[in-house]
């Protein structure tokens, strides 16, 4: 299946241009978790429905993706879904437990457990509902802004599959890396194969950019990152890009490896157009270390949204001065939290637009 040419024409391509390092009239902005519980309309829509049932409904995913765009002039949308649909597609049970988060009733404990996983995953059959959600949303978004598809990265997915849910230490998953390195690589390779097909399916369905979430990079040190994360992140980008090229297609890819300071140089040489940053990195030093090889995305501390409006505008201005307005996509350093005030999100978005237009006039 090909991307059909019958999607509405894109009206605002600032996000795509910034991803490619081209000039834009303003700095584009979106927020991780922009479709989420901080929005009353999200809470109302999700009320009483099972989380993964919602993920399996293309109409529901489309509605939740569009909700934040009705409130704020975001320059991109991210499809509503979750990274844990990939372990589900491989045969694992994952449930969303209220007050606890995603839970695997039967996590992987020992290498023998890998036999429980699907050997050859039929991605179209298992994850076709995500592709349908993307295609529907591409129509319903009416070309307002580009639609981002996404996936969890292999190490982050592996850590959930072994921990069985969120964790502070990730010691069960890290135990595998030290005790069962071969089985770990086998699992990471299996995940990589599924992720590559999954991302290609998302582009075929209409995704205009792709973000790979390595949310648990920070739990690895530099040595383990180079061994168990980076090679798979690279393999994903290279294989997706090669396949797309064969079809004469190309979409920008973003890698967000949270807390992986030590990996910045490597990540900027890993076939991704954009490197996403968490808030612990100074914008100027991120620019220096990535040497103009990539565009950057991030990285305001999400908690800065708790400050008074005037302060938010000031924090945004300093961030923009640090990154510069070229090859830059404004975002938070991680997702929005449920108790955040939607009004302050609006202030953030407007501050990015206003300050960047001002700055562009001055040069
Ligand atoms: O009922 C609910 O609404 C539960 C909250 C929620 C939401 C809104 C979860 C459970 N997932 C999502 C949607 C989601 N997840 C999106 C699309 C919405 C958007 O971004 O606007 C995306 C991109 C994700 C990706 C995701 N899921 C990541 C990577 C990003 C990150 O936060 O680092 C991770 C780690 C997950 C797992 C997950 N899903 C949900 C929760 C609470 C968690 C974290 C669990 C934990 O580790 O404690």
mmCIF file of C-alpha atoms and ligand atoms in Angstrom:
data_model
loop_
_atom_site.group_PDB
_atom_site.id
_atom_site.type_symbol
_atom_site.label_atom_id
_atom_site.label_comp_id
_atom_site.label_asym_id
_atom_site.label_seq_id
_atom_site.Cartn_x
_atom_site.Cartn_y
_atom_site.Cartn_z
ATOM 1 C CA UNK A 1 0.000 0.000 0.000
ATOM 2 C CA UNK A 2 1.191 3.461 -0.886
ATOM 3 C CA UNK A 3 0.506 6.795 0.711
ATOM 4 C CA UNK A 4 -2.532 7.855 -1.222
ATOM 5 C CA UNK A 5 -2.251 11.195 -2.958
ATOM 6 C CA UNK A 6 -5.761 12.056 -1.875
ATOM 7 C CA UNK A 7 -4.977 13.449 1.583
ATOM 8 C CA UNK A 8 -5.813 17.137 2.082
ATOM 9 C CA UNK A 9 -2.915 19.412 1.184
ATOM 10 C CA UNK A 10 -0.588 20.401 4.036
ATOM 11 C CA UNK A 11 -1.033 24.055 4.991
ATOM 12 C CA UNK A 12 1.587 24.442 7.742
ATOM 13 C CA UNK A 13 4.879 22.678 7.030
ATOM 14 C CA UNK A 14 7.081 24.611 9.492
ATOM 15 C CA UNK A 15 7.645 21.449 11.558
ATOM 16 C CA UNK A 16 8.823 19.449 8.543
ATOM 17 C CA UNK A 17 11.034 22.287 7.309
ATOM 18 C CA UNK A 18 12.642 22.774 10.718
ATOM 19 C CA UNK A 19 13.257 19.016 10.951
ATOM 20 C CA UNK A 20 15.207 19.284 7.703
ATOM 21 C CA UNK A 21 17.139 22.338 8.901
ATOM 22 C CA UNK A 22 15.415 24.737 6.508
ATOM 23 C CA UNK A 23 14.392 28.281 7.365
ATOM 24 C CA UNK A 24 10.962 28.899 8.877
ATOM 25 C CA UNK A 25 9.040 32.076 9.664
ATOM 26 C CA UNK A 26 8.540 30.904 13.259
ATOM 27 C CA UNK A 27 9.922 28.076 15.369
ATOM 28 C CA UNK A 28 7.452 25.170 15.233
ATOM 29 C CA UNK A 29 6.217 23.748 18.521
ATOM 30 C CA UNK A 30 4.396 20.691 19.799
ATOM 31 C CA UNK A 31 4.329 18.906 23.180
ATOM 32 C CA UNK A 32 4.937 15.316 24.086
ATOM 33 C CA UNK A 33 1.679 14.007 25.598
ATOM 34 C CA UNK A 34 -0.236 16.922 24.094
ATOM 35 C CA UNK A 35 -3.184 14.550 23.854
ATOM 36 C CA UNK A 36 -3.558 13.701 27.510
ATOM 37 C CA UNK A 37 -5.198 13.951 30.855
ATOM 38 C CA UNK A 38 -4.385 17.643 31.412
ATOM 39 C CA UNK A 39 -7.250 18.343 28.975
ATOM 40 C CA UNK A 40 -10.755 18.108 30.510
ATOM 41 C CA UNK A 41 -12.153 17.019 27.130
ATOM 42 C CA UNK A 42 -9.639 14.147 27.091
ATOM 43 C CA UNK A 43 -10.677 12.983 30.555
ATOM 44 C CA UNK A 44 -14.320 13.207 29.581
ATOM 45 C CA UNK A 45 -13.827 11.260 26.354
ATOM 46 C CA UNK A 46 -11.721 8.535 28.011
ATOM 47 C CA UNK A 47 -13.967 8.184 31.099
ATOM 48 C CA UNK A 48 -15.015 4.601 31.770
ATOM 49 C CA UNK A 49 -13.236 3.231 28.685
ATOM 50 C CA UNK A 50 -10.372 0.784 28.795
ATOM 51 C CA UNK A 51 -7.118 2.419 27.680
ATOM 52 C CA UNK A 52 -6.055 -0.207 25.126
ATOM 53 C CA UNK A 53 -9.638 -0.508 23.801
ATOM 54 C CA UNK A 54 -9.364 3.214 23.117
ATOM 55 C CA UNK A 55 -6.042 2.615 21.327
ATOM 56 C CA UNK A 56 -7.743 -0.027 19.147
ATOM 57 C CA UNK A 57 -10.482 2.352 18.007
ATOM 58 C CA UNK A 58 -9.321 4.450 15.026
ATOM 59 C CA UNK A 59 -12.189 6.913 15.590
ATOM 60 C CA UNK A 60 -11.246 7.398 19.263
ATOM 61 C CA UNK A 61 -7.531 7.809 18.444
ATOM 62 C CA UNK A 62 -8.405 10.344 15.752
ATOM 63 C CA UNK A 63 -10.604 12.367 18.105
ATOM 64 C CA UNK A 64 -7.970 12.382 20.892
ATOM 65 C CA UNK A 65 -5.233 13.383 18.437
ATOM 66 C CA UNK A 66 -7.282 16.332 17.214
ATOM 67 C CA UNK A 67 -8.400 17.612 20.643
ATOM 68 C CA UNK A 68 -5.255 19.624 21.480
ATOM 69 C CA UNK A 69 -5.240 21.182 17.983
ATOM 70 C CA UNK A 70 -8.660 22.711 18.623
ATOM 71 C CA UNK A 71 -7.244 24.606 21.608
ATOM 72 C CA UNK A 72 -3.691 25.511 20.655
ATOM 73 C CA UNK A 73 -1.849 26.459 17.450
ATOM 74 C CA UNK A 74 0.520 23.477 17.650
ATOM 75 C CA UNK A 75 2.632 22.941 14.534
ATOM 76 C CA UNK A 76 2.394 19.142 14.621
ATOM 77 C CA UNK A 77 0.111 16.396 15.934
ATOM 78 C CA UNK A 78 1.189 13.021 17.296
ATOM 79 C CA UNK A 79 -1.103 10.071 16.765
ATOM 80 C CA UNK A 80 -2.792 8.925 19.965
ATOM 81 C CA UNK A 81 -1.545 5.421 20.785
ATOM 82 C CA UNK A 82 1.002 3.882 23.149
ATOM 83 C CA UNK A 83 4.453 2.354 22.837
ATOM 84 C CA UNK A 84 3.238 -0.842 24.542
ATOM 85 C CA UNK A 85 1.089 -1.931 21.595
ATOM 86 C CA UNK A 86 4.291 -3.463 20.185
ATOM 87 C CA UNK A 87 4.799 -6.018 23.016
ATOM 88 C CA UNK A 88 1.077 -6.782 22.673
ATOM 89 C CA UNK A 89 1.581 -7.477 18.964
ATOM 90 C CA UNK A 90 4.362 -9.902 19.912
ATOM 91 C CA UNK A 91 1.956 -11.890 22.061
ATOM 92 C CA UNK A 92 2.276 -10.318 25.503
ATOM 93 C CA UNK A 93 -0.681 -9.312 27.612
ATOM 94 C CA UNK A 94 -0.578 -5.660 28.770
ATOM 95 C CA UNK A 95 -3.295 -4.030 30.832
ATOM 96 C CA UNK A 96 -3.723 -0.444 31.986
ATOM 97 C CA UNK A 97 -4.324 -0.585 35.727
ATOM 98 C CA UNK A 98 -5.888 2.549 37.222
ATOM 99 C CA UNK A 99 -3.511 4.310 39.587
ATOM 100 C CA UNK A 100 -0.651 2.004 38.641
ATOM 101 C CA UNK A 101 -0.074 2.403 34.923
ATOM 102 C CA UNK A 102 0.642 -0.237 32.288
ATOM 103 C CA UNK A 103 1.037 -3.739 33.735
ATOM 104 C CA UNK A 104 2.201 -7.032 32.234
ATOM 105 C CA UNK A 105 0.581 -9.887 34.219
ATOM 106 C CA UNK A 106 3.239 -12.280 32.913
ATOM 107 C CA UNK A 107 6.507 -10.415 32.276
ATOM 108 C CA UNK A 108 9.568 -12.127 30.804
ATOM 109 C CA UNK A 109 11.620 -13.601 33.658
ATOM 110 C CA UNK A 110 14.292 -15.779 32.079
ATOM 111 C CA UNK A 111 15.609 -16.267 28.519
ATOM 112 C CA UNK A 112 13.378 -19.346 28.083
ATOM 113 C CA UNK A 113 10.425 -16.967 28.218
ATOM 114 C CA UNK A 114 11.423 -15.576 24.816
ATOM 115 C CA UNK A 115 9.787 -18.698 23.401
ATOM 116 C CA UNK A 116 6.445 -17.241 24.444
ATOM 117 C CA UNK A 117 6.879 -14.445 21.923
ATOM 118 C CA UNK A 118 5.548 -14.614 18.388
ATOM 119 C CA UNK A 119 8.402 -15.702 16.103
ATOM 120 C CA UNK A 120 7.087 -13.951 13.016
ATOM 121 C CA UNK A 121 4.801 -11.062 13.864
ATOM 122 C CA UNK A 122 2.159 -10.186 11.273
ATOM 123 C CA UNK A 123 2.420 -6.421 11.789
ATOM 124 C CA UNK A 124 -0.420 -5.577 9.403
ATOM 125 C CA UNK A 125 -2.766 -7.931 11.243
ATOM 126 C CA UNK A 126 -1.702 -7.102 14.811
ATOM 127 C CA UNK A 127 -1.203 -3.345 14.449
ATOM 128 C CA UNK A 128 -3.447 -2.530 11.486
ATOM 129 C CA UNK A 129 -5.699 -0.602 13.864
ATOM 130 C CA UNK A 130 -2.921 1.961 14.370
ATOM 131 C CA UNK A 131 -2.499 2.292 10.595
ATOM 132 C CA UNK A 132 -6.250 2.855 10.252
ATOM 133 C CA UNK A 133 -6.123 5.515 12.977
ATOM 134 C CA UNK A 134 -3.301 7.302 11.137
ATOM 135 C CA UNK A 135 -5.094 7.261 7.778
ATOM 136 C CA UNK A 136 -8.348 8.478 9.310
ATOM 137 C CA UNK A 137 -6.556 11.238 11.216
ATOM 138 C CA UNK A 138 -4.643 12.352 8.105
ATOM 139 C CA UNK A 139 -8.026 12.992 6.484
ATOM 140 C CA UNK A 140 -9.701 14.585 9.480
ATOM 141 C CA UNK A 141 -6.773 16.878 10.284
ATOM 142 C CA UNK A 142 -7.485 18.593 6.940
ATOM 143 C CA UNK A 143 -3.843 19.432 6.273
ATOM 144 C CA UNK A 144 -3.673 21.780 9.250
ATOM 145 C CA UNK A 145 -0.344 20.350 10.503
ATOM 146 C CA UNK A 146 1.773 17.234 9.861
ATOM 147 C CA UNK A 147 0.950 14.003 11.694
ATOM 148 C CA UNK A 148 3.757 12.268 13.618
ATOM 149 C CA UNK A 149 3.819 8.487 14.010
ATOM 150 C CA UNK A 150 5.893 6.905 16.774
ATOM 151 C CA UNK A 151 7.246 3.784 18.411
ATOM 152 C CA UNK A 152 9.085 2.788 21.551
ATOM 153 C CA UNK A 153 12.736 1.897 20.979
ATOM 154 C CA UNK A 154 13.857 -1.704 21.560
ATOM 155 C CA UNK A 155 15.618 -1.186 24.908
ATOM 156 C CA UNK A 156 12.685 0.773 26.379
ATOM 157 C CA UNK A 157 10.215 -1.886 25.223
ATOM 158 C CA UNK A 158 12.474 -4.683 26.522
ATOM 159 C CA UNK A 159 12.628 -3.034 29.928
ATOM 160 C CA UNK A 160 8.804 -2.937 30.180
ATOM 161 C CA UNK A 161 8.513 -6.556 29.013
ATOM 162 C CA UNK A 162 10.864 -7.719 31.783
ATOM 163 C CA UNK A 163 9.907 -5.285 34.567
ATOM 164 C CA UNK A 164 6.228 -5.857 33.908
ATOM 165 C CA UNK A 165 5.483 -2.128 34.198
ATOM 166 C CA UNK A 166 7.059 1.118 35.302
ATOM 167 C CA UNK A 167 10.093 0.863 37.569
ATOM 168 C CA UNK A 168 12.554 3.066 39.436
ATOM 169 C CA UNK A 169 15.647 0.898 39.217
ATOM 170 C CA UNK A 170 14.920 -1.206 36.114
ATOM 171 C CA UNK A 171 17.082 -3.768 37.874
ATOM 172 C CA UNK A 172 15.244 -6.785 36.494
ATOM 173 C CA UNK A 173 15.786 -5.615 32.926
ATOM 174 C CA UNK A 174 19.377 -4.559 33.616
ATOM 175 C CA UNK A 175 20.037 -7.951 35.202
ATOM 176 C CA UNK A 176 19.375 -9.455 31.764
ATOM 177 C CA UNK A 177 21.969 -7.172 30.172
ATOM 178 C CA UNK A 178 24.668 -8.368 32.588
ATOM 179 C CA UNK A 179 23.593 -11.949 33.062
ATOM 180 C CA UNK A 180 22.026 -12.821 29.705
ATOM 181 C CA UNK A 181 23.679 -10.544 27.120
ATOM 182 C CA UNK A 182 23.033 -12.937 24.249
ATOM 183 C CA UNK A 183 19.361 -13.394 25.048
ATOM 184 C CA UNK A 184 19.122 -9.625 25.502
ATOM 185 C CA UNK A 185 20.498 -9.027 22.024
ATOM 186 C CA UNK A 186 18.150 -11.663 20.652
ATOM 187 C CA UNK A 187 15.150 -9.882 22.180
ATOM 188 C CA UNK A 188 16.385 -6.452 21.036
ATOM 189 C CA UNK A 189 16.817 -7.811 17.517
ATOM 190 C CA UNK A 190 13.289 -9.257 17.515
ATOM 191 C CA UNK A 191 11.901 -5.918 18.681
ATOM 192 C CA UNK A 192 13.929 -4.029 16.073
ATOM 193 C CA UNK A 193 12.486 -6.145 13.255
ATOM 194 C CA UNK A 194 8.922 -5.479 14.397
ATOM 195 C CA UNK A 195 9.581 -1.759 14.974
ATOM 196 C CA UNK A 196 11.015 -1.311 11.452
ATOM 197 C CA UNK A 197 7.944 -2.859 9.854
ATOM 198 C CA UNK A 198 5.661 -0.967 12.205
ATOM 199 C CA UNK A 199 7.188 2.408 11.287
ATOM 200 C CA UNK A 200 7.055 1.627 7.568
ATOM 201 C CA UNK A 201 3.387 0.703 7.951
ATOM 202 C CA UNK A 202 2.756 4.020 9.691
ATOM 203 C CA UNK A 203 4.319 5.954 6.809
ATOM 204 C CA UNK A 204 2.341 3.918 4.271
ATOM 205 C CA UNK A 205 -0.783 4.807 6.263
ATOM 206 C CA UNK A 206 0.035 8.523 6.157
ATOM 207 C CA UNK A 207 2.476 9.421 8.963
ATOM 208 C CA UNK A 208 4.557 12.440 7.848
ATOM 209 C CA UNK A 209 7.313 12.119 10.467
ATOM 210 C CA UNK A 210 8.378 9.443 12.959
ATOM 211 C CA UNK A 211 9.582 9.689 16.547
ATOM 212 C CA UNK A 212 11.405 6.849 18.299
ATOM 213 C CA UNK A 213 11.059 7.019 22.104
ATOM 214 C CA UNK A 214 14.042 5.631 24.017
ATOM 215 C CA UNK A 215 12.495 6.823 27.281
ATOM 216 C CA UNK A 216 14.634 4.525 29.417
ATOM 217 C CA UNK A 217 18.009 5.413 27.914
ATOM 218 C CA UNK A 218 19.028 7.188 31.111
ATOM 219 C CA UNK A 219 19.011 4.002 33.121
ATOM 220 C CA UNK A 220 21.888 2.728 30.956
ATOM 221 C CA UNK A 221 25.420 4.062 31.351
ATOM 222 C CA UNK A 222 27.507 5.047 28.330
ATOM 223 C CA UNK A 223 28.961 1.572 27.887
ATOM 224 C CA UNK A 224 25.636 -0.246 27.928
ATOM 225 C CA UNK A 225 24.003 2.449 25.809
ATOM 226 C CA UNK A 226 26.577 1.820 23.084
ATOM 227 C CA UNK A 227 25.979 -1.920 23.315
ATOM 228 C CA UNK A 228 22.238 -2.319 23.895
ATOM 229 C CA UNK A 229 20.557 0.849 22.649
ATOM 230 C CA UNK A 230 22.497 2.813 20.034
ATOM 231 C CA UNK A 231 23.060 -0.001 17.487
ATOM 232 C CA UNK A 232 19.333 -0.741 17.409
ATOM 233 C CA UNK A 233 18.347 2.924 17.165
ATOM 234 C CA UNK A 234 20.718 3.227 14.199
ATOM 235 C CA UNK A 235 19.520 0.028 12.594
ATOM 236 C CA UNK A 236 15.916 1.244 12.790
ATOM 237 C CA UNK A 237 16.622 4.589 11.108
ATOM 238 C CA UNK A 238 18.854 3.073 8.434
ATOM 239 C CA UNK A 239 16.444 0.291 7.509
ATOM 240 C CA UNK A 240 13.364 2.541 7.509
ATOM 241 C CA UNK A 241 15.131 5.155 5.374
ATOM 242 C CA UNK A 242 16.504 2.573 2.917
ATOM 243 C CA UNK A 243 13.073 1.041 2.398
ATOM 244 C CA UNK A 244 11.385 4.417 1.986
ATOM 245 C CA UNK A 245 14.035 5.475 -0.514
ATOM 246 C CA UNK A 246 13.224 2.463 -2.689
ATOM 247 C CA UNK A 247 9.689 3.839 -2.900
ATOM 248 C CA UNK A 248 10.914 7.389 -3.559
ATOM 249 C CA UNK A 249 9.722 8.491 -0.115
ATOM 250 C CA UNK A 250 11.410 10.204 2.785
ATOM 251 C CA UNK A 251 10.069 11.301 6.164
ATOM 252 C CA UNK A 252 12.043 13.044 8.921
ATOM 253 C CA UNK A 253 12.891 10.841 11.892
ATOM 254 C CA UNK A 254 13.331 12.026 15.474
ATOM 255 C CA UNK A 255 15.188 10.106 18.177
ATOM 256 C CA UNK A 256 14.352 10.973 21.786
ATOM 257 C CA UNK A 257 16.724 9.176 24.147
ATOM 258 C CA UNK A 258 15.800 10.555 27.536
ATOM 259 C CA UNK A 259 18.699 11.389 29.873
ATOM 260 C CA UNK A 260 21.316 10.073 27.443
ATOM 261 C CA UNK A 261 23.705 13.047 27.660
ATOM 262 C CA UNK A 262 26.659 10.820 26.984
ATOM 263 C CA UNK A 263 25.101 9.663 23.729
ATOM 264 C CA UNK A 264 24.532 13.065 22.098
ATOM 265 C CA UNK A 265 27.501 12.932 19.707
ATOM 266 C CA UNK A 266 26.598 9.401 18.619
ATOM 267 C CA UNK A 267 22.890 10.152 18.306
ATOM 268 C CA UNK A 268 23.632 13.080 16.008
ATOM 269 C CA UNK A 269 25.371 10.624 13.661
ATOM 270 C CA UNK A 270 22.708 7.926 13.599
ATOM 271 C CA UNK A 271 20.683 8.696 10.434
ATOM 272 C CA UNK A 272 18.017 10.669 12.329
ATOM 273 C CA UNK A 273 17.307 14.225 11.134
ATOM 274 C CA UNK A 274 16.299 15.373 14.617
ATOM 275 C CA UNK A 275 17.590 14.644 18.115
ATOM 276 C CA UNK A 276 15.070 15.225 20.906
ATOM 277 C CA UNK A 277 16.441 16.493 24.213
ATOM 278 C CA UNK A 278 15.304 16.271 27.819
ATOM 279 C CA UNK A 279 15.600 19.353 30.037
ATOM 280 C CA UNK A 280 18.859 18.386 31.725
ATOM 281 C CA UNK A 281 20.905 19.491 28.701
ATOM 282 C CA UNK A 282 21.877 23.109 28.100
ATOM 283 C CA UNK A 283 20.761 24.232 24.608
ATOM 284 C CA UNK A 284 24.123 25.763 23.668
ATOM 285 C CA UNK A 285 26.123 22.737 24.684
ATOM 286 C CA UNK A 286 23.680 20.467 22.830
ATOM 287 C CA UNK A 287 24.280 22.571 19.700
ATOM 288 C CA UNK A 288 28.041 22.346 20.164
ATOM 289 C CA UNK A 289 28.046 18.618 20.712
ATOM 290 C CA UNK A 290 25.805 17.854 17.765
ATOM 291 C CA UNK A 291 27.818 20.198 15.555
ATOM 292 C CA UNK A 292 25.052 21.291 13.190
ATOM 293 C CA UNK A 293 24.616 17.722 11.932
ATOM 294 C CA UNK A 294 20.989 17.504 13.080
ATOM 295 C CA UNK A 295 18.036 19.641 14.042
ATOM 296 C CA UNK A 296 17.242 19.701 17.754
ATOM 297 C CA UNK A 297 13.915 19.304 19.557
ATOM 298 C CA UNK A 298 13.068 20.166 23.145
ATOM 299 C CA UNK A 299 13.633 20.827 25.946
ATOM 300 C CA UNK A 300 11.844 23.018 28.483
ATOM 301 C CA UNK A 301 11.417 21.376 31.866
ATOM 302 C CA UNK A 302 7.728 20.334 31.859
ATOM 303 C CA UNK A 303 7.486 21.628 35.435
ATOM 304 C CA UNK A 304 8.277 25.151 34.204
ATOM 305 C CA UNK A 305 4.615 25.128 33.147
ATOM 306 C CA UNK A 306 3.755 25.442 36.841
ATOM 307 C CA UNK A 307 5.280 28.943 36.888
ATOM 308 C CA UNK A 308 3.300 32.160 36.412
ATOM 309 C CA UNK A 309 2.622 33.092 32.782
ATOM 310 C CA UNK A 310 5.191 35.942 32.622
ATOM 311 C CA UNK A 311 7.896 33.560 33.755
ATOM 312 C CA UNK A 312 6.970 30.960 31.129
ATOM 313 C CA UNK A 313 7.452 33.530 28.379
ATOM 314 C CA UNK A 314 10.867 34.452 29.801
ATOM 315 C CA UNK A 315 11.998 30.838 30.106
ATOM 316 C CA UNK A 316 10.919 30.226 26.499
ATOM 317 C CA UNK A 317 12.833 33.275 25.246
ATOM 318 C CA UNK A 318 16.041 32.108 26.945
ATOM 319 C CA UNK A 319 15.561 28.623 25.512
ATOM 320 C CA UNK A 320 15.118 30.015 21.994
ATOM 321 C CA UNK A 321 18.219 32.204 22.393
ATOM 322 C CA UNK A 322 20.150 29.103 23.398
ATOM 323 C CA UNK A 323 19.031 26.972 20.472
ATOM 324 C CA UNK A 324 18.667 29.680 17.831
ATOM 325 C CA UNK A 325 15.653 29.696 15.521
ATOM 326 C CA UNK A 326 17.066 27.544 12.692
ATOM 327 C CA UNK A 327 16.937 23.731 12.754
ATOM 328 C CA UNK A 328 14.952 23.838 15.931
ATOM 329 C CA UNK A 329 11.583 22.414 17.049
ATOM 330 C CA UNK A 330 10.360 23.651 20.419
ATOM 331 C CA UNK A 331 8.951 21.059 22.809
ATOM 332 C CA UNK A 332 9.152 20.071 26.448
ATOM 333 C CA UNK A 333 11.929 17.847 27.769
ATOM 334 C CA UNK A 334 9.330 15.143 28.434
ATOM 335 C CA UNK A 335 5.556 14.767 28.461
ATOM 336 C CA UNK A 336 2.915 17.018 30.021
ATOM 337 C CA UNK A 337 1.612 15.927 33.425
ATOM 338 C CA UNK A 338 -2.092 15.454 34.130
ATOM 339 C CA UNK A 339 -2.248 18.304 36.677
ATOM 340 C CA UNK A 340 -0.925 20.945 34.321
ATOM 341 C CA UNK A 341 -3.022 23.979 33.447
ATOM 342 C CA UNK A 342 -4.051 23.978 29.776
ATOM 343 C CA UNK A 343 -3.831 27.781 29.791
ATOM 344 C CA UNK A 344 -0.130 27.610 30.559
ATOM 345 C CA UNK A 345 0.361 25.204 27.664
ATOM 346 C CA UNK A 346 -1.225 27.871 25.465
ATOM 347 C CA UNK A 347 1.159 30.457 26.915
ATOM 348 C CA UNK A 348 4.105 28.191 26.082
ATOM 349 C CA UNK A 349 2.997 27.716 22.475
ATOM 350 C CA UNK A 350 2.334 31.419 21.921
ATOM 351 C CA UNK A 351 5.635 32.418 23.514
ATOM 352 C CA UNK A 352 7.519 30.148 21.110
ATOM 353 C CA UNK A 353 5.772 31.668 18.120
ATOM 354 C CA UNK A 354 6.053 35.291 19.247
ATOM 355 C CA UNK A 355 9.647 35.240 20.439
ATOM 356 C CA UNK A 356 10.869 33.350 17.385
ATOM 357 C CA UNK A 357 9.149 35.759 14.977
ATOM 358 C CA UNK A 358 10.806 38.628 16.877
ATOM 359 C CA UNK A 359 14.202 36.945 16.779
ATOM 360 C CA UNK A 360 13.922 36.202 13.064
ATOM 361 C CA UNK A 361 13.231 39.887 12.399
ATOM 362 C CA UNK A 362 16.393 40.903 14.204
ATOM 363 C CA UNK A 363 18.809 38.912 12.042
HETATM 364 O O1 LIG B 1 -5.695 6.675 30.531
HETATM 365 C C1 LIG B 1 -4.757 7.382 30.136
HETATM 366 O O2 LIG B 1 -5.002 8.380 29.480
HETATM 367 C C2 LIG B 1 -3.377 6.952 30.546
HETATM 368 C C3 LIG B 1 -2.257 7.914 30.266
HETATM 369 C C4 LIG B 1 -1.561 7.593 28.934
HETATM 370 C C5 LIG B 1 -1.619 8.338 27.737
HETATM 371 C C6 LIG B 1 -2.386 9.606 27.498
HETATM 372 C C7 LIG B 1 -0.745 6.476 28.667
HETATM 373 C C8 LIG B 1 -0.433 5.385 29.597
HETATM 374 N N1 LIG B 1 -0.321 6.532 27.347
HETATM 375 C C9 LIG B 1 -0.843 7.646 26.746
HETATM 376 C C10 LIG B 1 -0.681 8.051 25.322
HETATM 377 C C11 LIG B 1 0.672 8.092 24.763
HETATM 378 N N2 LIG B 1 1.751 7.353 25.200
HETATM 379 C C12 LIG B 1 1.093 8.837 23.622
HETATM 380 C C13 LIG B 1 0.200 9.654 22.685
HETATM 381 C C14 LIG B 1 -0.281 10.938 23.240
HETATM 382 C C15 LIG B 1 0.579 12.133 23.059
HETATM 383 O O3 LIG B 1 1.813 12.063 23.144
HETATM 384 O O4 LIG B 1 0.016 13.205 22.843
HETATM 385 C C16 LIG B 1 2.463 8.594 23.449
HETATM 386 C C17 LIG B 1 3.390 9.225 22.424
HETATM 387 C C18 LIG B 1 2.854 7.647 24.442
HETATM 388 C C19 LIG B 1 4.184 7.062 24.518
HETATM 389 C C20 LIG B 1 4.614 6.350 25.751
HETATM 390 N N3 LIG B 1 3.906 5.452 26.509
HETATM 391 C C21 LIG B 1 5.930 6.405 26.269
HETATM 392 C C22 LIG B 1 7.051 7.181 25.653
HETATM 393 C C23 LIG B 1 7.006 8.612 26.043
HETATM 394 C C24 LIG B 1 7.399 8.885 27.482
HETATM 395 O O5 LIG B 1 6.509 9.306 28.241
HETATM 396 O O6 LIG B 1 8.559 8.658 27.841
HETATM 397 C C25 LIG B 1 5.980 5.575 27.400
HETATM 398 C C26 LIG B 1 7.164 5.334 28.299
HETATM 399 C C27 LIG B 1 4.694 4.976 27.550
HETATM 400 C C28 LIG B 1 4.270 3.989 28.568
HETATM 401 C C29 LIG B 1 3.125 4.494 29.352
HETATM 402 N N4 LIG B 1 1.861 4.542 28.869
HETATM 403 C C30 LIG B 1 1.018 5.127 29.802
HETATM 404 C C31 LIG B 1 1.811 5.442 30.946
HETATM 405 C C32 LIG B 1 1.298 6.062 32.207
HETATM 406 C C33 LIG B 1 3.136 5.069 30.645
HETATM 407 C C34 LIG B 1 4.366 5.229 31.556
HETATM 408 C C35 LIG B 1 4.420 4.118 32.548
HETATM 409 C C36 LIG B 1 5.644 4.116 33.459
HETATM 410 O O7 LIG B 1 6.772 3.873 32.993
HETATM 411 O O8 LIG B 1 5.464 4.326 34.671
#
